[in-house]
Coordinates of C-alpha atoms and ligand atoms in Angstrom, one line a residue:
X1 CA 18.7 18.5 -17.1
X2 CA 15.1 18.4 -16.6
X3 CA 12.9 15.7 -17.9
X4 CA 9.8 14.4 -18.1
X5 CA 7.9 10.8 -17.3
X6 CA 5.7 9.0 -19.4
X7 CA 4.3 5.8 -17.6
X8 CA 2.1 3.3 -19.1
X9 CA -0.2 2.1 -17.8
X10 CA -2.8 1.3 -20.7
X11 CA -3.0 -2.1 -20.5
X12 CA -5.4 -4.5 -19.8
X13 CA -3.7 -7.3 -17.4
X14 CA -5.1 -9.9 -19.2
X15 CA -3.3 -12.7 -17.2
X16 CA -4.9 -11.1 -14.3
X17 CA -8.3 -12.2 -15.0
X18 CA -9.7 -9.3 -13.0
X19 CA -11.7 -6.2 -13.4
X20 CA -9.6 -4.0 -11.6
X21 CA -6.7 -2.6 -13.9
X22 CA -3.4 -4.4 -13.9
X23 CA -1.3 -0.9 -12.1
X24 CA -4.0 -0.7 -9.9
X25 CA -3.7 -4.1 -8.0
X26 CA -1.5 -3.5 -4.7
X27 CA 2.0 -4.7 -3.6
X28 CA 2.0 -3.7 0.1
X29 CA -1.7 -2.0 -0.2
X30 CA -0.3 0.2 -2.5
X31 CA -1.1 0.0 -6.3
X32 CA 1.7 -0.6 -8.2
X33 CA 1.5 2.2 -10.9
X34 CA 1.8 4.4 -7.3
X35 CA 5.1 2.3 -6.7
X36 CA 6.2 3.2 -10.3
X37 CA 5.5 7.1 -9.7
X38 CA 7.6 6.9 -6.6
X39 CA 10.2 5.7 -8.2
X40 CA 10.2 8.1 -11.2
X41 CA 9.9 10.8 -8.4
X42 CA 13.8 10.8 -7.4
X43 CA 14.0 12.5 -10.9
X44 CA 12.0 15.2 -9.5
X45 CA 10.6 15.5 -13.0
X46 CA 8.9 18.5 -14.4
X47 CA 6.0 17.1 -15.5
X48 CA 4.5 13.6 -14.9
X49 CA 2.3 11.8 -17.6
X50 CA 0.4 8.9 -17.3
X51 CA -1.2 7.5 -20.7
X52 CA -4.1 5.5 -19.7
X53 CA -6.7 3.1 -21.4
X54 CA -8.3 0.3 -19.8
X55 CA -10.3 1.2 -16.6
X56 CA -8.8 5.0 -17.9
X57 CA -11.1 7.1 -14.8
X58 CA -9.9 4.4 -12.0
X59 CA -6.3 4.6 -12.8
X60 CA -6.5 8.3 -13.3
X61 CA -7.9 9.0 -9.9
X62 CA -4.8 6.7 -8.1
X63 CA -2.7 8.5 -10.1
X64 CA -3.8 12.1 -9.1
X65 CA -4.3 11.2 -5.6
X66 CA -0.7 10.2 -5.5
X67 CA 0.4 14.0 -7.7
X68 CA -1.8 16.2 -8.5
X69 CA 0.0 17.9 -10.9
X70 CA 0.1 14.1 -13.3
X71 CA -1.3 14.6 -16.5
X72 CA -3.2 12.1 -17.8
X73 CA -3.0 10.8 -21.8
X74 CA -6.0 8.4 -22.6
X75 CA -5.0 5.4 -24.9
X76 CA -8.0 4.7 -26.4
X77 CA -7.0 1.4 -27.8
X78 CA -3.9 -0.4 -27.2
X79 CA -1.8 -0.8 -30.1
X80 CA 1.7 -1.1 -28.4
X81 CA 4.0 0.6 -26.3
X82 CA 5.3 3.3 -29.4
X83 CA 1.6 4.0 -30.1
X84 CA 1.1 4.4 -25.9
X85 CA 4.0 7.4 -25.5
X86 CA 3.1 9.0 -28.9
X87 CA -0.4 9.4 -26.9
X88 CA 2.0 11.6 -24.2
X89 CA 3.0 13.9 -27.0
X90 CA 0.3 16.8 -26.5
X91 CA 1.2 16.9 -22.4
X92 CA 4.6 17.2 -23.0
X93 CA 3.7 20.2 -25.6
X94 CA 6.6 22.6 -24.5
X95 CA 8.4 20.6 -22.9
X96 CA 12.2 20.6 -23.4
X97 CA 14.7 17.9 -22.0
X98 CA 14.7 14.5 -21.2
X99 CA 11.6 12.0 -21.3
X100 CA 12.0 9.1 -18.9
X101 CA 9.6 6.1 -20.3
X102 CA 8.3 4.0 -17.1
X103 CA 5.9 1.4 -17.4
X104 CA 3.1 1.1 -14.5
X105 CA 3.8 -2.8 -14.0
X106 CA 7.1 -2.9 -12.8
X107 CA 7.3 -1.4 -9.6
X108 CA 10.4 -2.7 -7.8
X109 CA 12.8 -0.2 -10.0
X110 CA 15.5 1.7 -7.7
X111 CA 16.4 5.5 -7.6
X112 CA 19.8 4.9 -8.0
X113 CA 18.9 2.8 -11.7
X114 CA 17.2 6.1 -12.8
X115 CA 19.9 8.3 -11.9
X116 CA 22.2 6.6 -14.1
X117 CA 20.0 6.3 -16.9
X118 CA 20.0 9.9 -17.0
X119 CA 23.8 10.3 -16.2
X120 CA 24.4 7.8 -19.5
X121 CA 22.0 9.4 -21.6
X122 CA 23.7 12.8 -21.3
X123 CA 26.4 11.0 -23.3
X124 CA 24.0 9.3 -25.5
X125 CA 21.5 10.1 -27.4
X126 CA 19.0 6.9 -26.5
X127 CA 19.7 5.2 -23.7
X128 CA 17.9 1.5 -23.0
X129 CA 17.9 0.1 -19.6
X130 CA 18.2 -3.3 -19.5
X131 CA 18.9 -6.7 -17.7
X132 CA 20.5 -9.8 -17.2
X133 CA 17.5 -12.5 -17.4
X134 CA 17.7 -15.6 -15.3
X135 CA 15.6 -16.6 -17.9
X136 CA 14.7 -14.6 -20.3
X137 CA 11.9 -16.4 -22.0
X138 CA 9.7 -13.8 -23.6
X139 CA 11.5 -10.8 -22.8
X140 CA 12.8 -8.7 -25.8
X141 CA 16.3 -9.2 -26.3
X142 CA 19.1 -6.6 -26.8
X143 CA 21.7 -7.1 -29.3
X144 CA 24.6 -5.5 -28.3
X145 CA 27.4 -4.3 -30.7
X146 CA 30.5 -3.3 -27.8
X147 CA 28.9 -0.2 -25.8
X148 CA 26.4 0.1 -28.5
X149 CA 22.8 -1.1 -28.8
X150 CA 21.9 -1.9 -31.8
X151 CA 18.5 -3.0 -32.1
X152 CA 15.9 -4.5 -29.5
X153 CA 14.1 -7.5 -30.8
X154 CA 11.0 -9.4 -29.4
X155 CA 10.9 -12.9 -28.4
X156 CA 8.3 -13.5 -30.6
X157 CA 10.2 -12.0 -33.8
X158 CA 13.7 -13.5 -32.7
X159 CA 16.0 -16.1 -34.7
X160 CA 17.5 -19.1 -32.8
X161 CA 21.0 -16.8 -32.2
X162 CA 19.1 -14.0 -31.2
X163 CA 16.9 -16.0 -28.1
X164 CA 20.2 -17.1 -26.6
X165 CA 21.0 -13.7 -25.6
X166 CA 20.8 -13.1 -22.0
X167 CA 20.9 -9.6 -21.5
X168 CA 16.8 -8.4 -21.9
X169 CA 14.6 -5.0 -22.4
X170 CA 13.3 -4.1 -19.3
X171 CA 11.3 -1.6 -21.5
X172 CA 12.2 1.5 -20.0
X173 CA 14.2 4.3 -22.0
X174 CA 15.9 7.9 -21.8
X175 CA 15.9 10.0 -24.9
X176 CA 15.5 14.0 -25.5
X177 CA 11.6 14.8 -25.9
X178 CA 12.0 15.8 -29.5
X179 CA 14.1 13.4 -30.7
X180 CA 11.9 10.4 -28.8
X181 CA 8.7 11.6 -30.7
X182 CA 10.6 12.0 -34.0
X183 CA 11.9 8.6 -33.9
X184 CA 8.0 7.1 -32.6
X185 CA 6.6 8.8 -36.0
X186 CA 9.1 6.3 -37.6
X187 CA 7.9 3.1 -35.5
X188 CA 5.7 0.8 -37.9
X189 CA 3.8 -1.8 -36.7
X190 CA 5.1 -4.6 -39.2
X191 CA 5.7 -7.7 -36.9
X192 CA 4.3 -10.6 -35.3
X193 CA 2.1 -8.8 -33.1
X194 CA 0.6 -5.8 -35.6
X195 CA 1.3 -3.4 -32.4
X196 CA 4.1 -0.5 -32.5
X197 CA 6.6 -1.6 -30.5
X198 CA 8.7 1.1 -28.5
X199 CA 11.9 -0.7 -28.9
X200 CA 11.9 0.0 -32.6
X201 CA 13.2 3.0 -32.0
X202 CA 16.9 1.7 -31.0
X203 CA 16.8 0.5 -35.1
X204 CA 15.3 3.4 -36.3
X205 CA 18.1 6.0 -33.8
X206 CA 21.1 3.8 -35.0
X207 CA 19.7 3.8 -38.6
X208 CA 19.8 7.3 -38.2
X209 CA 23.2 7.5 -36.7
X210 CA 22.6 8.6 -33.1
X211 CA 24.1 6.9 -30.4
X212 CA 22.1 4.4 -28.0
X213 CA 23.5 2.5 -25.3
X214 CA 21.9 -0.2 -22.7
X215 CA 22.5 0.4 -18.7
X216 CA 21.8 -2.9 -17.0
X217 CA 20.1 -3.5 -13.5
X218 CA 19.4 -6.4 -11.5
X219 CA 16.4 -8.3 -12.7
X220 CA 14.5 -8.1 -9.5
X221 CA 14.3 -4.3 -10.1
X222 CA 12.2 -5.3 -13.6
X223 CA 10.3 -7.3 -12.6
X224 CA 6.9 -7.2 -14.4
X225 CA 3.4 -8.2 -12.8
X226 CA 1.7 -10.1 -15.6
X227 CA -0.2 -12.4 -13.5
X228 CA -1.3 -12.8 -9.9
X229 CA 1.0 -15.5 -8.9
X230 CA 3.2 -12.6 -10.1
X231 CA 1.6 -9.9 -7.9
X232 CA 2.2 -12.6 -5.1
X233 CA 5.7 -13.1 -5.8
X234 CA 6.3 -9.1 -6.0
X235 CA 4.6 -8.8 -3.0
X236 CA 6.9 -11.3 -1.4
X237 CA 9.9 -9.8 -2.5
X238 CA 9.1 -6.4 -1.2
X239 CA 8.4 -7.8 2.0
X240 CA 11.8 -9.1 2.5
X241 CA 13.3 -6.3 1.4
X242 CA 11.5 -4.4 3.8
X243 CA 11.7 -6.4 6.7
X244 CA 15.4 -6.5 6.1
X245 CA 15.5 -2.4 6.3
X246 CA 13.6 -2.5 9.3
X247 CA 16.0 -5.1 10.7
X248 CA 18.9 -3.0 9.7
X249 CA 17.7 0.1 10.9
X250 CA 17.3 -1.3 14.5
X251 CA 13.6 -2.8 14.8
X252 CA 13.1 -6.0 16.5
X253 CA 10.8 -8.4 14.7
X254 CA 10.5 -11.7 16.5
X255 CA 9.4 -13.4 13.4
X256 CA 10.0 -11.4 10.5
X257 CA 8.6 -13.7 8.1
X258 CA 5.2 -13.4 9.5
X259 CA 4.9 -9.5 10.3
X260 CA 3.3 -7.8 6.7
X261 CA 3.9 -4.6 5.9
X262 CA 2.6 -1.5 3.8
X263 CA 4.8 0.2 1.2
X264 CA 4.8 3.0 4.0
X265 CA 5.3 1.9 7.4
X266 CA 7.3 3.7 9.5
X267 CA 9.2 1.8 12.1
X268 CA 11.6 3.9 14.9
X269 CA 14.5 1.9 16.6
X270 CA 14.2 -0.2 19.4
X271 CA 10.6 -1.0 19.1
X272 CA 9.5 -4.4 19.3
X273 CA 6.7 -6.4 16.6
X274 CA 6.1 -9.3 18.1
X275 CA 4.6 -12.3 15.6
X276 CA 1.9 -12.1 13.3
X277 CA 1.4 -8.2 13.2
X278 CA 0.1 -6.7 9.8
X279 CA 0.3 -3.1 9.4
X280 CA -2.0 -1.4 6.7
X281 CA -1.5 1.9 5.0
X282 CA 0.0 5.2 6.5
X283 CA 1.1 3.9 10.0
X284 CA 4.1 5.7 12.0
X285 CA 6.0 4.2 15.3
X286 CA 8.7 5.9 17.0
X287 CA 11.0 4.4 18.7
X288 CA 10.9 2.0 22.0
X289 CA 7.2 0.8 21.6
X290 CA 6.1 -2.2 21.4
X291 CA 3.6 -4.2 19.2
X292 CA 2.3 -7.5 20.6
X293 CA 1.7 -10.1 18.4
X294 CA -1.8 -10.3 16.6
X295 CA -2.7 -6.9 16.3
X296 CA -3.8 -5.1 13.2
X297 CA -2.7 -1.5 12.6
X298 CA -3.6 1.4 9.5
X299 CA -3.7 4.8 9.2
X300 CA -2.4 5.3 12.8
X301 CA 0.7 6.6 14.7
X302 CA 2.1 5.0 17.6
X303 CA 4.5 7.0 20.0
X304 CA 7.4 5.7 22.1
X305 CA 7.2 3.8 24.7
X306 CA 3.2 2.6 24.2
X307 CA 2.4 -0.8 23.9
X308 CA -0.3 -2.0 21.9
X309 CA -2.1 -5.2 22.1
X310 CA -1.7 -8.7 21.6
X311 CA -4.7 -8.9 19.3
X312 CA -5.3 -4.9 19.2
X313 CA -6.8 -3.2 16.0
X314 CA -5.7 0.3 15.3
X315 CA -8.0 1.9 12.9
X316 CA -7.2 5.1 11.2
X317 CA -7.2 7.9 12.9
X318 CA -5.8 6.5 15.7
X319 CA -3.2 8.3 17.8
X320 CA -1.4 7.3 20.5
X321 CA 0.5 9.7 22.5
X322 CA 3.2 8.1 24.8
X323 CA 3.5 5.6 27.1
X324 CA -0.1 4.2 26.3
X325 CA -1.5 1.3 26.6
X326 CA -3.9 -0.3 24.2
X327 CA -4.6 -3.9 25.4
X328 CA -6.1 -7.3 23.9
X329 CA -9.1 -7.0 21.7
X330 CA -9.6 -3.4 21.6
X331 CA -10.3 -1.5 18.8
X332 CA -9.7 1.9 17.7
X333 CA -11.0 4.9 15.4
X334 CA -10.4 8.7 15.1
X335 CA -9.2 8.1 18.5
X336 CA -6.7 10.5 20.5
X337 CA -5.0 8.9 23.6
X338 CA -3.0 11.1 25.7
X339 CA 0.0 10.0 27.7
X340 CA 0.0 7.4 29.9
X341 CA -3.9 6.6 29.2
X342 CA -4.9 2.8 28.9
X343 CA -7.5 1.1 27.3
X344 CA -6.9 -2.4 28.1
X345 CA -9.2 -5.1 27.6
X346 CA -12.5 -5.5 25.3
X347 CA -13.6 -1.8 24.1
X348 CA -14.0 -0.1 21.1
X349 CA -13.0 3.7 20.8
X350 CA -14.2 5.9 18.1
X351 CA -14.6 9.3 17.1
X352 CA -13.0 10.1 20.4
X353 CA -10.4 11.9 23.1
X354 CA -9.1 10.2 25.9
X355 CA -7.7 12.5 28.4
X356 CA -3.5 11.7 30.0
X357 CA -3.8 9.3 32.6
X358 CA -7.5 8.0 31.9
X359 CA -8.2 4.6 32.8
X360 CA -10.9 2.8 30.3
X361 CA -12.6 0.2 31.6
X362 CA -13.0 -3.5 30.2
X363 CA -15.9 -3.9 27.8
X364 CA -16.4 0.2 27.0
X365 CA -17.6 1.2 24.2
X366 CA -18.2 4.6 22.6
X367 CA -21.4 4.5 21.3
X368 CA -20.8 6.8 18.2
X369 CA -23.1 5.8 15.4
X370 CA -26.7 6.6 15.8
X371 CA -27.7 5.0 12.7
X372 CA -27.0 7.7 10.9
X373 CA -24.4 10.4 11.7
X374 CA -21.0 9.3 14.3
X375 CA -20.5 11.8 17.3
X376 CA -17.7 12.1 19.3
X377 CA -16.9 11.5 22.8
X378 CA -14.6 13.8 24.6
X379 CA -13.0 12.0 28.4
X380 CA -10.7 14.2 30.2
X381 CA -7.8 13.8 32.1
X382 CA -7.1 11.1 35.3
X383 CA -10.5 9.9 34.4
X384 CA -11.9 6.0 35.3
X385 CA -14.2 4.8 33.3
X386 CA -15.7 1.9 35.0
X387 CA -16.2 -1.1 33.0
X388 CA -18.9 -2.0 30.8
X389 CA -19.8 1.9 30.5
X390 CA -21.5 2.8 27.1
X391 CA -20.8 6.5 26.3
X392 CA -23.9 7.4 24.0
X393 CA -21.9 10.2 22.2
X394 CA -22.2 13.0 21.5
X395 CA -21.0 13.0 25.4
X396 CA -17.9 14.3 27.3
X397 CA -16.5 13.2 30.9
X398 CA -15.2 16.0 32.6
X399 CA -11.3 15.4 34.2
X400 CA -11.3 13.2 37.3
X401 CA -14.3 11.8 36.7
X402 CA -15.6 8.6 37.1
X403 CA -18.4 6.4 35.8
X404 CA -19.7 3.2 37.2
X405 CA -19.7 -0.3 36.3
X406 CA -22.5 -1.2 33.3
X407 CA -23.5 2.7 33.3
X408 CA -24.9 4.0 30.1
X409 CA -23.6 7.9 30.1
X410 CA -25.8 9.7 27.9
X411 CA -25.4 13.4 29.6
X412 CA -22.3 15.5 29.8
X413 CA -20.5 14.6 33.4
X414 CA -19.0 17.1 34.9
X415 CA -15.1 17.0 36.1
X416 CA -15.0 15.1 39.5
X417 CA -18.5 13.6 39.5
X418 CA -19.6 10.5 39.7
X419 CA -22.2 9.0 36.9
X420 CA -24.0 6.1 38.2
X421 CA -26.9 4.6 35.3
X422 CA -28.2 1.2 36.2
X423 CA -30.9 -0.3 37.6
X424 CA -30.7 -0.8 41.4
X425 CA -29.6 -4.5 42.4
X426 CA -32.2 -6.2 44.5
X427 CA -31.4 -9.9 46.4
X428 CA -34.4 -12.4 46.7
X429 CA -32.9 -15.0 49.9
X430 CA -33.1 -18.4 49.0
X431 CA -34.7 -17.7 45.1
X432 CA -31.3 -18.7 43.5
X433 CA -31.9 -22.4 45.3
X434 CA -35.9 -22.6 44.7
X435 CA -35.1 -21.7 40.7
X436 CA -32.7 -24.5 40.4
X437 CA -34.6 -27.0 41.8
X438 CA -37.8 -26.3 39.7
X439 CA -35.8 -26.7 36.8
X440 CA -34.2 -29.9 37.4
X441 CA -37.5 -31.0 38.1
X442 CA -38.7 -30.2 34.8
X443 CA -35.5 -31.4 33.5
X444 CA -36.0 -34.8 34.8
X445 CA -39.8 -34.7 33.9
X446 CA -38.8 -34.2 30.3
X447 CA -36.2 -36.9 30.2
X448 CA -38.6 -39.3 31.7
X449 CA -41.2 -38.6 28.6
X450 CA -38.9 -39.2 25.9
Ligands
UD1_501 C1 7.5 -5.2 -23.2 C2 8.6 -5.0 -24.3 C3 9.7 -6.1 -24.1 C4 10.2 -6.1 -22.7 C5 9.1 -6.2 -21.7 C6 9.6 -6.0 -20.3 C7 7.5 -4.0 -26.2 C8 7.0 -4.2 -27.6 N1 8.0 -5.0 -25.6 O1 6.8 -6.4 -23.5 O2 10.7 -5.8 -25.0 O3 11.1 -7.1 -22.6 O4 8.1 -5.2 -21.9 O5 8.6 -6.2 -19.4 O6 7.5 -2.9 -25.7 N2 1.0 -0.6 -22.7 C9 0.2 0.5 -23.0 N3 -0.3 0.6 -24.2 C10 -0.2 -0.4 -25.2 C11 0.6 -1.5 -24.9 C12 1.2 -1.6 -23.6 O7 0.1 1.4 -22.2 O8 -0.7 -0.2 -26.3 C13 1.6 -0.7 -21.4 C14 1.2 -1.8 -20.5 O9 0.1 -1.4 -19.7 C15 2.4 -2.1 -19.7 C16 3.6 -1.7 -20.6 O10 3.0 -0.8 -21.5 O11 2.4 -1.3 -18.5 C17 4.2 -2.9 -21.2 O12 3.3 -3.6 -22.1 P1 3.2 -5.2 -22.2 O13 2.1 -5.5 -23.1 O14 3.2 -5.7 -20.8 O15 4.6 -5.5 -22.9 P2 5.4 -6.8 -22.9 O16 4.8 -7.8 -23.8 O17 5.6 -7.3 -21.5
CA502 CA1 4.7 -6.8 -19.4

């Protein structure tokens, strides 16, 4: 079967007090409609829409970035969840099969919870997924008649009777394109709120006498950011999920609680995070390396067997080949370090190549902004790089070479030379002895006068 999503993502966020969208605010750095998309992607769905309406351009952008082949629908004013997938209606012109309804707030939901919806809705003609509410306070409630559903009904319009029910709307639904929008045409917007509620249409499909049925998932899996504290407790919870995975899959974290983690990190067996390590966005480790405690790590891959920091920054851009060493306060950028190469102590590499085998200095830095424009530095293989060296890119150290202590390279040195550029050292006898005395002189002067 092949179907369709429609996420929404038009809202506001009110609760959020913030000018960024609600989807758009991250759970492990990565917005949450994005979580959303991944988790309608298991579906491998034909087409992908996203109806959009507050901060429309900004959402639209995340939303391409993450597939370029989403379609966006702009909700130009919010007038409830029916009025937000009739606005999907003319990018799913065509479209035969199965219309998944998401919504761009509830990012924890599972593959598996998605497969069965669809697997259930080939029997039925609506299918509702829903959930068992710790408590259910405002949630829409489901009223269930044996395996049927017969209508959805909000907290807000709900009797007494009705509000003890446990089992909740989680909001998203399974239906057949056409029959979806037929049913939406027939959604009023007669209630407490004025808006057109999507869950009318269980009423209006039963009225009509197709068959809809609930599939219930754990609540965790529907959970809906509303507010920060919210965003702070979904963030929370995906952490401990993850952690767990990496756990299970043969990572050693010495304190899980306090290593944070991006929705995509990559973690190979046997490799050790020591405390207090937050990764960022799009980093990759293989197996056996090991990440000291303090560092900070984004965009970067790490491969086995390299060891990197305590108190290291990896920037993006950053590769390290194997068996590296990247030591205590060092940062890197658009930096390639072959095998075996360290940079141990006090430097910051950027916009460069470090050769297998090279030995940076403490204290170098790659001097790659001019104020203007970055260059890049190129060092070669078996090179040392004395400390202190500034490499005024664009430069390049040829293999084997080596460069002084405190030398500023600013011309091209060729493989097996030496670069020496500092001023020559000169010893005055007996100065170091004269200076002090004069100034404790004039120390004592000074005390005396006040
Ligand atoms: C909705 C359900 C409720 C369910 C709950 C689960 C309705 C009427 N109620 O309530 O039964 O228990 O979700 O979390 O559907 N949106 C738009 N355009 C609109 C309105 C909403 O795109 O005009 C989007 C929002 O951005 C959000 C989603 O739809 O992503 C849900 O809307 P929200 O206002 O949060 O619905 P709830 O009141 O939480
Ligand atoms: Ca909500």
């Amino acid at each position: 079967m092949t179907t369709a999503l429609v996420i929404l993502a038009a809202g506001k966020g009110t609760r959020m007090n913030s000018d960024t969208p609600k989807v758009l605010h991250p759970i492990a750095q990565t917005p949450m409609l994005v979580h959303t998309m991944r988790a309608g992607a298991v579906l491998s769905p034909a087409r992908t829409v996203i109806v959009t309406g507050h901060g429309s351009e900004a959402v639209a952008k995340v939303a391409q970035v993450e597939d370029e082949n989403a379609q966006i629908a702009v909700q130009d004013e919010q007038l409830g969840t029916a009025h937000a997938v009739a606005q999907a209606r003319d990018a799913l012109n065509g479209f035969e099969g199965d219309v998944v309804v998401l919504y761009g707030d509830t990012p924890f939901l599972q593959p598996e919870t998605l497969e069965k919806m669809i697997e259930v809705r080939a029997k039925n003609d609506l299918v509702i997924l829903g959930f068992e509410a710790a408590d259910p306070a405002r949630y829409g409630r489901l009223v269930m008649n044996g395996e049927n559903l017969e209508r959805i009904v909000e907290y807000k319009d709900a009797s007494d009777e009705e509000r003890a029910i446990t089992l909740c709307n989680s909001g998203l639904l399974a239906c057949d394109a056409q029959t979806l929008f037929a049913l939406i045409d027939a959604v009023g917007n007669d209630n407490a709120s004025g808006e057109y509620y999507l869950p009318d249409v269980v009423e209006i499909a039963r009225n009509r006498g197709l068959s809809v049925t609930a599939v219930a998932c754990d609540e965790a899996q529907t959970l809906g950011v509303n507010s920060r504290a919210d965003l702070a407790a979904a963030d929370t919870i995906f952490q401990s999920r993850a952690r767990a995975e990496l756990l299970n899959s043969g990572v050693t974290l010495m304190a899980p609680e306090t290593v944070y983690l991006a929705a995509d990190t990559v973690i190979g067996r046997d490799t050790v995070i020591e405390p207090n390590v937050v990764f960022g966005p799009g980093v990759t480790i293989e197996s056996g390396a090991t990440i000291r405690a303090f560092s900070h790590l984004e965009g970067c891959h790490v491969s086995r067997g390299a060891v990197v920091g305590p108190y290291a920054r990896l920037r993006p851009g950053t590769e390290l080949a194997e068996n590296t060493r990247i030591g205590n306060f060092v940062e890197t950028k658009n930096a390639q370090i072959a095998e075996g190469a360290k940079v141990n102590h006090l430097s910051y590499i950027g916009d460069a190549s470090v050769g297998a085998a090279t030995n940076i200095g403490a204290g170098t830095i790659t001097c790659n902004y001019d104020g203007v424009m970055k260059h890049q530095t190129t060092i070669g293989e078996n090179v040392f790089v004395g400390s202190n060296t500034m490499l005024v890119a664009p430069v390049s150290l040829g293999d084997g070479a080596m460069t002084a202590t405190g030398t500023v390279v600013t011309r091209d040195v060729e493989p097996d030379a030496l670069a020496v550029a500092r001023s020559k050292q000169e010893n005055k006898p007996g100065y170091a002895r004269k200076l002090f005395e004069m100034l404790m002189a004039k120390k004592a002067r000074r005390n005396k006068g006040a």
